[in-house]
Short mmCIF file of C-alpha atoms in Angstrom, two decimals:
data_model
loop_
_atom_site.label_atom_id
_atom_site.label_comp_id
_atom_site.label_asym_id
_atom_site.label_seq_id
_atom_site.Cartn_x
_atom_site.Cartn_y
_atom_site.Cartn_z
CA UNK R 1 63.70 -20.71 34.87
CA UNK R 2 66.85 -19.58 36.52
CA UNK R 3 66.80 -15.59 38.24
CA UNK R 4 69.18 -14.73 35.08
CA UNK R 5 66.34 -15.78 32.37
CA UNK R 6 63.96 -13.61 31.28
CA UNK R 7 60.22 -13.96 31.05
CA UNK R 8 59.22 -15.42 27.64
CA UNK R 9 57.68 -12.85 25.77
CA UNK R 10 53.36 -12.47 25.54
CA UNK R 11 51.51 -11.34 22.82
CA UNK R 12 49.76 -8.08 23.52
CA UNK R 13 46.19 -8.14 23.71
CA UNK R 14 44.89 -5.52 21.35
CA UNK R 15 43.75 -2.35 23.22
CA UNK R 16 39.92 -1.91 23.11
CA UNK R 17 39.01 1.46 24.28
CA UNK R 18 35.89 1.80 26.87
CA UNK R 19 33.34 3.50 23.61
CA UNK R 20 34.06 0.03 21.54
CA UNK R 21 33.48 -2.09 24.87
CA UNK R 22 30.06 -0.37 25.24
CA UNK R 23 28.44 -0.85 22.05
CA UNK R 24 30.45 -4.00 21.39
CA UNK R 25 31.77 -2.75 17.73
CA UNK R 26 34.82 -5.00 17.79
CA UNK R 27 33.07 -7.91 19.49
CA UNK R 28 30.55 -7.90 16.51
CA UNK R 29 32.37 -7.39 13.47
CA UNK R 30 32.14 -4.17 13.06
CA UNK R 31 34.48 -0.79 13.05
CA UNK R 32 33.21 3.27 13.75
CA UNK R 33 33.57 4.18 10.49
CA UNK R 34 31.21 1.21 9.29
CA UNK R 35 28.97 2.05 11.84
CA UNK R 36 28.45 5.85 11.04
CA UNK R 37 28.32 5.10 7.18
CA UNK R 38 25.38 2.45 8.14
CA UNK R 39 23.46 5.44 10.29
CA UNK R 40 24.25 7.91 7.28
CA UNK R 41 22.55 5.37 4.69
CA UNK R 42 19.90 4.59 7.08
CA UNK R 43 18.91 8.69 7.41
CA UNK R 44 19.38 9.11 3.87
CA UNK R 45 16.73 6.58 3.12
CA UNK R 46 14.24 7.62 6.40
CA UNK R 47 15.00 10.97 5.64
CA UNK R 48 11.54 11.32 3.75
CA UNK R 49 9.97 11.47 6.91
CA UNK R 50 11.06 15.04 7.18
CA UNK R 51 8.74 16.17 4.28
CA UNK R 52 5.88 13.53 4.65
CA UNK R 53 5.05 13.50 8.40
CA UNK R 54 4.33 16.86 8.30
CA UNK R 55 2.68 16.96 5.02
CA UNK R 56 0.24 14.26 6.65
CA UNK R 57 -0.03 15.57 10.27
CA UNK R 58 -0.62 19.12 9.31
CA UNK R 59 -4.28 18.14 7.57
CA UNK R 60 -5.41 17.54 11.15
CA UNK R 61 -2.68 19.83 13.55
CA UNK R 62 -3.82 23.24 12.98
CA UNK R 63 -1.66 25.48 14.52
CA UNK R 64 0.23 28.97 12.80
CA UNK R 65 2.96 27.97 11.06
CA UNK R 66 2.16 24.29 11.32
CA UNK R 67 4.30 22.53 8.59
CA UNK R 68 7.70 23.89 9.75
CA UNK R 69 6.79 23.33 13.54
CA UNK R 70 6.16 19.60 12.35
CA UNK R 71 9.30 19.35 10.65
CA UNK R 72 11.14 20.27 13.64
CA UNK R 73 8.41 18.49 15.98
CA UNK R 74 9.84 15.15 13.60
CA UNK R 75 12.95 15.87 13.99
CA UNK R 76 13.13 16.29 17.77
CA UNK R 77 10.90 12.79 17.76
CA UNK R 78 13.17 10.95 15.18
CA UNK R 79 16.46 12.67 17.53
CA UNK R 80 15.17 11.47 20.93
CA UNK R 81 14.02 7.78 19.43
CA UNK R 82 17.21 7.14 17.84
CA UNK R 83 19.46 8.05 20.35
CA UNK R 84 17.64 6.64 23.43
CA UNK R 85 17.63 3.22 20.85
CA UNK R 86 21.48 3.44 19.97
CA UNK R 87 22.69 4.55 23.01
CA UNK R 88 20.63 2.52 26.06
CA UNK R 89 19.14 -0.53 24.25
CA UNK R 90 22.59 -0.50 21.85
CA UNK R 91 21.03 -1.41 18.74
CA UNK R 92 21.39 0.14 15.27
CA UNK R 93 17.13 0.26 14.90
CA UNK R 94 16.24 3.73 14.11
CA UNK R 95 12.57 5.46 14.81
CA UNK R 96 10.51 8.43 13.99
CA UNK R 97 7.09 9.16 13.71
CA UNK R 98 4.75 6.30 11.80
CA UNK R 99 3.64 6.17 8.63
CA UNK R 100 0.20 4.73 8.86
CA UNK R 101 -0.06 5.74 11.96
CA UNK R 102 0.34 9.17 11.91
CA UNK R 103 -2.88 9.00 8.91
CA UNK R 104 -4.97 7.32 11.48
CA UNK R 105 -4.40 9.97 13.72
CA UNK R 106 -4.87 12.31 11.39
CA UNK R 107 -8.11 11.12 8.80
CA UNK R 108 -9.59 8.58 11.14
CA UNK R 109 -8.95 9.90 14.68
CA UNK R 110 -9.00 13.79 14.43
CA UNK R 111 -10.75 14.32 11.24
CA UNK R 112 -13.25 11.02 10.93
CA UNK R 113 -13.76 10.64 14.63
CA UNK R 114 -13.67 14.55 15.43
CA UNK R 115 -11.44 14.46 18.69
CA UNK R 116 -9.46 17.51 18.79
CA UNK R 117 -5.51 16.94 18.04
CA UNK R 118 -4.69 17.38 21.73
CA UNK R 119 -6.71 14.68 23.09
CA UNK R 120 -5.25 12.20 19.96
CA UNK R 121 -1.91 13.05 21.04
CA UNK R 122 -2.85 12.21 24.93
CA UNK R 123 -3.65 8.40 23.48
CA UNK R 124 -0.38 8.32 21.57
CA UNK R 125 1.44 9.12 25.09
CA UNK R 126 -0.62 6.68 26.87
CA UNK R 127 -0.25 3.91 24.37
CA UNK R 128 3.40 4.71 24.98
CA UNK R 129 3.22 4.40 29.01
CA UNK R 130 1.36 0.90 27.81
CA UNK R 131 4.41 -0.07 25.80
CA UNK R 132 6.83 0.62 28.34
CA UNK R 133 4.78 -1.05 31.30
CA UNK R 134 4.35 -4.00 29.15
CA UNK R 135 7.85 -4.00 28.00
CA UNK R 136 9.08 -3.94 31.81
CA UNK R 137 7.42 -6.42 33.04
CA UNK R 138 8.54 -8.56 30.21
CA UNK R 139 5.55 -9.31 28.71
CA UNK R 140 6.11 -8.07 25.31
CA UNK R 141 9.56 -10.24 24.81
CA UNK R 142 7.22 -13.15 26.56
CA UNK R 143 5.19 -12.43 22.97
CA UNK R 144 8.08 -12.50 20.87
CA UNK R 145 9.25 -15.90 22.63
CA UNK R 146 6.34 -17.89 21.63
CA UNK R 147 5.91 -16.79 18.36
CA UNK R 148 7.27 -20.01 16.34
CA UNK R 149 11.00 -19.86 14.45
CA UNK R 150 9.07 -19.90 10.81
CA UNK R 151 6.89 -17.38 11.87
CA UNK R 152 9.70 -15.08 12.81
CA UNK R 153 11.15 -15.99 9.42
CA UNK R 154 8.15 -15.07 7.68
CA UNK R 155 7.86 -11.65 9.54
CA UNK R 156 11.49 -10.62 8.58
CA UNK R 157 10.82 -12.07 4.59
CA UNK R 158 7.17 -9.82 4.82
CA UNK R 159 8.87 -6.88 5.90
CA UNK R 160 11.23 -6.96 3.08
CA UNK R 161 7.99 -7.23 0.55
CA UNK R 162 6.95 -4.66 2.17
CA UNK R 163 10.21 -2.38 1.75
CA UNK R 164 10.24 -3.43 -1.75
CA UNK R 165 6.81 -2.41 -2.28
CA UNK R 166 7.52 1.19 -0.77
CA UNK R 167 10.33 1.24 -3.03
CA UNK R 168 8.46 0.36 -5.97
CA UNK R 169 5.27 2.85 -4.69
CA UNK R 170 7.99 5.43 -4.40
CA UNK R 171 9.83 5.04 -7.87
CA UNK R 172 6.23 5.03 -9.57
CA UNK R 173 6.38 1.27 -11.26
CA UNK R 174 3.40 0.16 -9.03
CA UNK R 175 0.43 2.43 -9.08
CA UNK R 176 -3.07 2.85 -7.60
CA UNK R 177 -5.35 0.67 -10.60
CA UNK R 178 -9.14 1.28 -9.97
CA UNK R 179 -9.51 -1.75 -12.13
CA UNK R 180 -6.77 -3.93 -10.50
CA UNK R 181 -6.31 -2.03 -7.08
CA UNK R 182 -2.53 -1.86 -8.42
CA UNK R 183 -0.88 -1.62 -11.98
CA UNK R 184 2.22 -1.40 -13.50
CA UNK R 185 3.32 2.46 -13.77
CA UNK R 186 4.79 4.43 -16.81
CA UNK R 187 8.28 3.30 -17.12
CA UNK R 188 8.99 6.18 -19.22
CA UNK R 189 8.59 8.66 -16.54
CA UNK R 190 11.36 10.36 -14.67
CA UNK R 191 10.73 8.93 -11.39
CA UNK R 192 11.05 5.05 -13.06
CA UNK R 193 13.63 5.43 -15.20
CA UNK R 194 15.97 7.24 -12.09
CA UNK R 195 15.29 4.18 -9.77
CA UNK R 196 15.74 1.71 -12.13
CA UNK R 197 19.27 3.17 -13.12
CA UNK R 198 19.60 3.59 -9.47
CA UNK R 199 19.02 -0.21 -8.66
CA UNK R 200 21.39 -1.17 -11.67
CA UNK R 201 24.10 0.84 -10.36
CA UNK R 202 23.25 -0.21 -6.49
CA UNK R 203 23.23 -4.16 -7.22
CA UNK R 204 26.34 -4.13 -9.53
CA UNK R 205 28.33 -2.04 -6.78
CA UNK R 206 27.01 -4.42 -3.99
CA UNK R 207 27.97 -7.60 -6.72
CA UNK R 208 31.38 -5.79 -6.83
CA UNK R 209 31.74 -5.97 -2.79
CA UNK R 210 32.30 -2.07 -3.08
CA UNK R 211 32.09 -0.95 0.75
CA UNK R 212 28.78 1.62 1.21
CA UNK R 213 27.48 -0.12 -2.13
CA UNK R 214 23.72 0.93 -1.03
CA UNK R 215 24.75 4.56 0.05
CA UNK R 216 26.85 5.39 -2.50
CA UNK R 217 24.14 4.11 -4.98
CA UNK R 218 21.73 7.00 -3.37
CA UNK R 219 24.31 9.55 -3.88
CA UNK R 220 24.74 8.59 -7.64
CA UNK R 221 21.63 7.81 -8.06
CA UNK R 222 20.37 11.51 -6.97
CA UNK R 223 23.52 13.46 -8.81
CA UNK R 224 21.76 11.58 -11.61
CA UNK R 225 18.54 13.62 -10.72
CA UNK R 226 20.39 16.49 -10.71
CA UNK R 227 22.19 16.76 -12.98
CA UNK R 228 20.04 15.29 -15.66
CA UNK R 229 16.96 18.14 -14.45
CA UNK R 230 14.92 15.09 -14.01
CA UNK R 231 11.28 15.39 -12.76
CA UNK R 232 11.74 13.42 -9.66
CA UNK R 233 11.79 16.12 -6.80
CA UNK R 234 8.62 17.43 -4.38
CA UNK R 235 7.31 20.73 -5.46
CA UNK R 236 4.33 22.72 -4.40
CA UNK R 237 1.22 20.97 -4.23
CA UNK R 238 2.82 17.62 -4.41
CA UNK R 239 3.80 18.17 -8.26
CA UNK R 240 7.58 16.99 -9.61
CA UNK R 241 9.98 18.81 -10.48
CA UNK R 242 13.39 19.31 -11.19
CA UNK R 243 16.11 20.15 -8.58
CA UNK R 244 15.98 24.12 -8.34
CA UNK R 245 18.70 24.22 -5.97
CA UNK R 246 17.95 25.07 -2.28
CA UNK R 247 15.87 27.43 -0.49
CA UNK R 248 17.29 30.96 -0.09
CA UNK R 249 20.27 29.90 -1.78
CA UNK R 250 21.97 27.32 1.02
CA UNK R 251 21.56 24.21 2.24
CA UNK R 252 20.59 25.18 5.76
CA UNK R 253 18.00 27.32 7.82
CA UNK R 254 17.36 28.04 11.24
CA UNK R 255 14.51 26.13 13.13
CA UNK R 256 11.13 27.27 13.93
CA UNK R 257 11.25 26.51 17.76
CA UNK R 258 7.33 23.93 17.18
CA UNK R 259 5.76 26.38 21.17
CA UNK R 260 2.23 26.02 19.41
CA UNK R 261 2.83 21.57 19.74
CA UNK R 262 4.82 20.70 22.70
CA UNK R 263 3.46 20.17 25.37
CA UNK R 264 -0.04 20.17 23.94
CA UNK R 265 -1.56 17.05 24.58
CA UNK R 266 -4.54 16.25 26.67
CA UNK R 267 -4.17 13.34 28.36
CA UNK R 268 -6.73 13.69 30.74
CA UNK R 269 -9.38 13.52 27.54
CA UNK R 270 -7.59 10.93 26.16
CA UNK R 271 -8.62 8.55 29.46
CA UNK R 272 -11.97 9.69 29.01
CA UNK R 273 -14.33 6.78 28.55
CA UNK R 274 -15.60 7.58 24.73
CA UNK R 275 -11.60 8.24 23.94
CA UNK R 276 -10.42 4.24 25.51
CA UNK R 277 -11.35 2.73 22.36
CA UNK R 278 -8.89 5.26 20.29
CA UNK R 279 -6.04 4.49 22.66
CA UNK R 280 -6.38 0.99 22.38
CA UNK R 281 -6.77 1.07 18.43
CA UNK R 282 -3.19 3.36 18.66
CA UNK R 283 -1.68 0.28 21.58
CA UNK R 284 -2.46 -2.83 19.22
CA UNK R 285 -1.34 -1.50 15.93
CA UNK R 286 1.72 -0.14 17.26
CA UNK R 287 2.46 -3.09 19.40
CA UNK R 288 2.27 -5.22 16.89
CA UNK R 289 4.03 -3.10 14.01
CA UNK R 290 6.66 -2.28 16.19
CA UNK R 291 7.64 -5.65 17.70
CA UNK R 292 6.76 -7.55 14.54
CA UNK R 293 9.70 -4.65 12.62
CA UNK R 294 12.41 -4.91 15.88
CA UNK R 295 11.98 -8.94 15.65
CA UNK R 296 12.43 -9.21 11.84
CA UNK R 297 15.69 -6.28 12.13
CA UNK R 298 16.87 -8.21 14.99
CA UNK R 299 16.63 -11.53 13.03
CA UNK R 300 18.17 -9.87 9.82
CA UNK R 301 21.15 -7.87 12.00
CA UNK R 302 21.62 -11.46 13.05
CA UNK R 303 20.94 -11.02 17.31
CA UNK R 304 18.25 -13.42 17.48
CA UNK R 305 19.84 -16.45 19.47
CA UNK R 306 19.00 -20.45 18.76
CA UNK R 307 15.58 -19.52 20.93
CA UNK R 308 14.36 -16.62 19.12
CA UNK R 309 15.31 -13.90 21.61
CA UNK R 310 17.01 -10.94 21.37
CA UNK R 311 19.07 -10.16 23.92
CA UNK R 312 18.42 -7.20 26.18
CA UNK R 313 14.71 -7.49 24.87
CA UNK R 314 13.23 -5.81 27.51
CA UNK R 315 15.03 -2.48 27.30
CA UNK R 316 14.86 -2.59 23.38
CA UNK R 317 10.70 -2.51 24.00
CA UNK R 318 11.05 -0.23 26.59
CA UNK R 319 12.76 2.59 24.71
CA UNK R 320 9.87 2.12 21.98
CA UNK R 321 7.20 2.88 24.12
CA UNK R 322 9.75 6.26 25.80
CA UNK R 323 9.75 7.02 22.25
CA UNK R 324 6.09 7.31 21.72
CA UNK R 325 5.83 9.00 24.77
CA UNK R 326 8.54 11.96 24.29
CA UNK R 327 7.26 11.96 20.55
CA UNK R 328 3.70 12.96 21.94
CA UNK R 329 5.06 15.76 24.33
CA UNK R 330 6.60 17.03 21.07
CA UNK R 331 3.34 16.82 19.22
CA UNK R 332 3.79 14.33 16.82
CA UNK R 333 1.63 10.49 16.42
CA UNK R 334 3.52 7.49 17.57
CA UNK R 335 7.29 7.35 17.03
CA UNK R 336 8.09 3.83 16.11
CA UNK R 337 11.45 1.19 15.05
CA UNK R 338 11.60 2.12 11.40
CA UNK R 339 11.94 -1.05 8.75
CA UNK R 340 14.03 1.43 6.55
CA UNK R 341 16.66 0.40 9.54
CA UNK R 342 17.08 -2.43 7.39
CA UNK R 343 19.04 0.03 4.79
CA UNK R 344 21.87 0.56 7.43
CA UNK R 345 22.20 -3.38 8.32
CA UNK R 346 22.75 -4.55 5.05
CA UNK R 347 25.73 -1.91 4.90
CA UNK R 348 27.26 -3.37 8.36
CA UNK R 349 25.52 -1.23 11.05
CA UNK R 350 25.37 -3.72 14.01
CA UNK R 351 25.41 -1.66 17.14
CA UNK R 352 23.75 1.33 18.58
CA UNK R 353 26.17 3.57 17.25
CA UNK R 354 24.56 3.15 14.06
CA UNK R 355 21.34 4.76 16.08
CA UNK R 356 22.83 7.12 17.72
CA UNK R 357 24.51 8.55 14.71
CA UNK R 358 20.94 8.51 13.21
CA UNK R 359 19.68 10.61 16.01
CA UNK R 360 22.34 13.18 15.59
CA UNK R 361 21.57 13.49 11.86
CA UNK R 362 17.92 14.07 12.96
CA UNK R 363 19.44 16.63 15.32
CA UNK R 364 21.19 18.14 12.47
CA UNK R 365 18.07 17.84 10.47
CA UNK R 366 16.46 21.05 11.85
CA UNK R 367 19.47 23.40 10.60
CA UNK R 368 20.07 21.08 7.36
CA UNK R 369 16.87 19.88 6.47
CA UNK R 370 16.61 21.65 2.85
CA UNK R 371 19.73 19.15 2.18
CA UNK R 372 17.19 16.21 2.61
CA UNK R 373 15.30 18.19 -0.19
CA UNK R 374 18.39 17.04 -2.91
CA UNK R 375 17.58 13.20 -2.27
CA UNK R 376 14.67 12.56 -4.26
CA UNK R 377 12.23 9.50 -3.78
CA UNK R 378 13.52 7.78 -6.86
CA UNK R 379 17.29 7.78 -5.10
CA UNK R 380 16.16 5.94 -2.06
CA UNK R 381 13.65 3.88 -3.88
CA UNK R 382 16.68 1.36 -5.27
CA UNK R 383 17.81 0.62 -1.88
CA UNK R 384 14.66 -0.14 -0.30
CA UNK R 385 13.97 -2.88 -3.28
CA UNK R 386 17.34 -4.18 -2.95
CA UNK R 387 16.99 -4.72 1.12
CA UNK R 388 13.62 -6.16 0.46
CA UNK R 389 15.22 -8.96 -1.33
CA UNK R 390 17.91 -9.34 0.95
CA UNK R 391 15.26 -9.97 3.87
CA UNK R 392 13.45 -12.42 1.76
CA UNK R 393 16.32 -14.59 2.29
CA UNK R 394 14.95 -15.96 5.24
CA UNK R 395 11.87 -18.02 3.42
CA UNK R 396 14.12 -20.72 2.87
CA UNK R 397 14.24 -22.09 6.56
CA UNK R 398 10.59 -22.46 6.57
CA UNK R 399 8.87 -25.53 6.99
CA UNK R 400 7.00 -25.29 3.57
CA UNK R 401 5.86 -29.02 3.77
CA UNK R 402 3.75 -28.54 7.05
CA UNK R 403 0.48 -26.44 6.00
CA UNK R 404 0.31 -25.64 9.56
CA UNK R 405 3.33 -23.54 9.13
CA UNK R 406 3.34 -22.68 5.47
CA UNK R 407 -0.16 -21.40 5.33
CA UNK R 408 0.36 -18.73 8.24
CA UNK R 409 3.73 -18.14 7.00
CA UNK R 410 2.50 -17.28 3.87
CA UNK R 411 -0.11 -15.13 4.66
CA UNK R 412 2.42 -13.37 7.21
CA UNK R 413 4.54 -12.41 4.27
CA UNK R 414 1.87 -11.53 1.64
CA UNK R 415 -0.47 -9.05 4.00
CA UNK R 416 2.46 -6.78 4.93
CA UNK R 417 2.57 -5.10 1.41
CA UNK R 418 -1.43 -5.88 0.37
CA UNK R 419 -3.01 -4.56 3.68
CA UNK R 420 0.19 -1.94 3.63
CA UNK R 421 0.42 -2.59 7.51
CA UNK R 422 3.03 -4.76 9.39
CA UNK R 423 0.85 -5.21 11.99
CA UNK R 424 -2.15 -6.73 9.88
CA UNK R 425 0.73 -9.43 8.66
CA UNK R 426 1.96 -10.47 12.23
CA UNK R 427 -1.87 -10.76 13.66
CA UNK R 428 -2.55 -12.41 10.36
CA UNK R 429 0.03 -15.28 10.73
CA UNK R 430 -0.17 -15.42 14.72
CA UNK R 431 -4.07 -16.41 14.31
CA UNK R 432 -3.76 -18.37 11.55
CA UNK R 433 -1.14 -20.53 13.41
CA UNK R 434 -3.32 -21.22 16.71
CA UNK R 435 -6.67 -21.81 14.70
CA UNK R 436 -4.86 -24.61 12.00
CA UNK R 437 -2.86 -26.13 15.06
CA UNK R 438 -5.69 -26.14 17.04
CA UNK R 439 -8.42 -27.40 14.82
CA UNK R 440 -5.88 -30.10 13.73
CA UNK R 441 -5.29 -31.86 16.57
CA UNK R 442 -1.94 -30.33 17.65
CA UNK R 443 -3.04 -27.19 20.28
CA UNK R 444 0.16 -28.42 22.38
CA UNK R 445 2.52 -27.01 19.56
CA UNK R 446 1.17 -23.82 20.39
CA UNK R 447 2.70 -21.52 23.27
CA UNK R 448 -0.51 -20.84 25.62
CA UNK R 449 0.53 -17.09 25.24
CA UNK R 450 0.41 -17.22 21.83
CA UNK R 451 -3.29 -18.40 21.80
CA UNK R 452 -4.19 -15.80 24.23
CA UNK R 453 -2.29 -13.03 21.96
CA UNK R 454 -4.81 -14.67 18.89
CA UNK R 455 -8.12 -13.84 20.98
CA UNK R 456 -7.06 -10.67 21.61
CA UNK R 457 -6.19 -9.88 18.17
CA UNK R 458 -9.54 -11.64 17.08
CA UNK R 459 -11.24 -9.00 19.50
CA UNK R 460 -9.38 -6.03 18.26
CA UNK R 461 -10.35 -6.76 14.76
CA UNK R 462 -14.01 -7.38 15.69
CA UNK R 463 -14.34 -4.29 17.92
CA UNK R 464 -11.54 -2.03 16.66
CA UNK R 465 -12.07 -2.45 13.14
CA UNK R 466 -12.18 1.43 12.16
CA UNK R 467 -8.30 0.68 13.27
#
């Protein structure tokens, strides 16, 4: 190149600005605007949480005033889980307080077992310190590690039955039975016939390719409610009915700061000796539900790598277990990695923006709560069916034709929605697997961890079992 020639030309690299490089938006396929429409559809369809953790909490929390202090107790819970989730460990996995979990602290601990609220919420924080200790040290990715490729397959296809049979509980087609433990509901009632349109219009927009298919099937789905005066929405004493607008006129009211909760808890009766076994009933179910529902999102959100892990594994357990803890200083039972995550994946949430725009929402929650109130059951019902098929997807890479695999698997993926507990289908499938590949002659296909995971779960279920 002579001095009178110019450089040849190069291509500009396309600017990525230091918020993308962070949460790695560009790097995996997705944009902002994706991203906040995935944490929007993921509130929309968590946002029952709002209504029902209190509902459940305040049975056993007696305290003036207690249902709207537990509405904003959830809310500062559900805030603080999803942001520490979408903005440290980066994914797009929101949490809030339990289902399941906040009943056993509720019937079984405080009301069956008769410890007062304070000391149930000091075993909720120290299950949490468990988490995180456990999490640090790496022992709880060590866990996911050795669990087999078709079990993790199975997990993420059992929490999709498991959606799908919320959904369906939710939109009233499967009912309690006292003859069959669960029937088929009255498809002429409101609540049916809503979710059913619902999951027509949902899987036709989706079959379309129409961008926010699943959340703008929940908006349709409830100006259906609406405007139709169906039956569909929460009223006092749990009866349905139609949408009476909001309270006092507007969509919004100011917060009940919850003094009477935070700050509450007793830990120092929680380590009492008669109080271990409720702490360690609180540490095995949540362990297990919440690693069992990260693992099958991470699988599904497509981060698992040709090994099974998930990259930055460690931190991702770690802000779990500081969720449980801050959610106990609040006052509420364990705050957990919620499956209805799933929601936001399937509509391209990939990073912790996702998460964090959760949080925020949650945030918002405690001004704009009585907005929740105009997304009824039967709206979010559609797209927790339709997500529940979409996670079933996975069955097909399981090695059906080995019994050692396909008998584990399968009870993996048909507990979740029987025994209504993720947990119960992980610890189902995890012992399963040791005893057939033991007994069998092949205890070398087996991770040692794994079989030490399977005695403990034996012993929790043998000495635990009120859990």
């Amino acid at each position: 190149m002579t001095a009178t020639q110019a450089p040849p030309a190069r291509t500009p690299l396309a600017k990525v600005s230091g918020f993308d490089r962070y949460f790695g938006i560009t790097a995996a396929g997705s944009t902002i605007p994706r991203e906040l429409r995935a944490g929007f559809t993921t509130w929309l369809t968590m946002s029952y949480v709002l209504f029902v953790n209190p509902q459940v909490l305040s049975s056993a929390i007696k305290v003036p005033n207690g249902f709207t202090q537990l509405v904003i107790t959830t809310c500062l819970a559900a805030c603080f889980g999803s942001l520490v989730m979408g903005l440290v460990a980066r994914y797009p996995f929101a949490q809030a307080p339990g289902m399941g979990l906040n009943a056993f602290f509720a019937y079984s601990v405080v009301q069956g077992l008769g410890y007062p609220w304070q000391t149930a919420l000091g075993a909720v924080f120290v299950s949490g310190a468990l988490f995180v200790v456990l999490s640090v040290i790496g022992a709880r990715q060590a866990i996911v590690r050795a669990i087999p490729t078709g079990l993790k397959y199975a997990i993420t296809a059992g929490i999709g039955l498991f959606l799908a049979f919320l959904g369906l509980k939710s939109a009233g087609i499967v009912v309690a039975n006292e003859a069959t433990l669960i029937g088929l509901g009255s498809l002429k009632s409101p609540t049916a016939w809503v979710a059913i349109i619902g999951l027509i219009i949902t899987a036709v927009l989706m079959r379309l390719r129409v961008k926010g298919a699943i959340l703008f099937g929940i908006l349709v789905t409830s100006i259906i409610a609406i405007v139709s005066r169906a039956k569909v929405f929460s009223g006092a004493d749990n009866a349905l009915v139609a949408f009476n607008g909001f309270s006092g006129g507007l969509p919004f009211a100011l917060p009940v700061w919850p003094t009477d909760l935070i700050g509450h808890l007793d830990i120092v009766a929680a380590l009492e000796l008669g109080a271990l076994n409720v702490i360690f009933t609180f540490f095995f179910v949540d362990f297990f539900d919440a690693t069992g529902t990260l693992t099958g999102l991470a699988q599904r959100a497509g981060y698992l790598d040709a090994n099974g892990d998930m990259p930055r594994a460690r931190l991702t357990f770690s802000m779990d277990g500081l969720a449980a803890m801050f959610g106990a200083l609040m006052g509420t039972s364990t705050t957990t990695a919620y499956v209805e995550s799933a929601s936001g994946i399937e509509e391209g949430g990939r990073t912790g923006v996702t998460a964090g725009f959760v949080g925020i929402l949650f945030a918002a929650s405690m001004f704009l709560w009585p907005l929740a109130g105009a997304v009824p059951g039967a709206a979010t019902a559609p797209a927790l069916i339709i997500v529940g098929a979409l996670m079933a997807e996975g069955l097909k890479h399981i090695e059906w034709e080995d019994i050692s695999v396909a008998v584990p698997a399968f009870l993996t993926v048909i507990a979740m929605p029987l025994t209504f507990s993720i947990a119960n289908g992980v610890s189902f499938g995890v012992i399963s697997y040791c005893l057939i590949k033991l007994l069998s002659g092949q205890p070398r296909k087996v991770h040692p961890i794994l079989y030490v995971v399977a005695l403990l779960l034996i012993a929790r279920y043998v000495f635990l079992a009120e859990g």
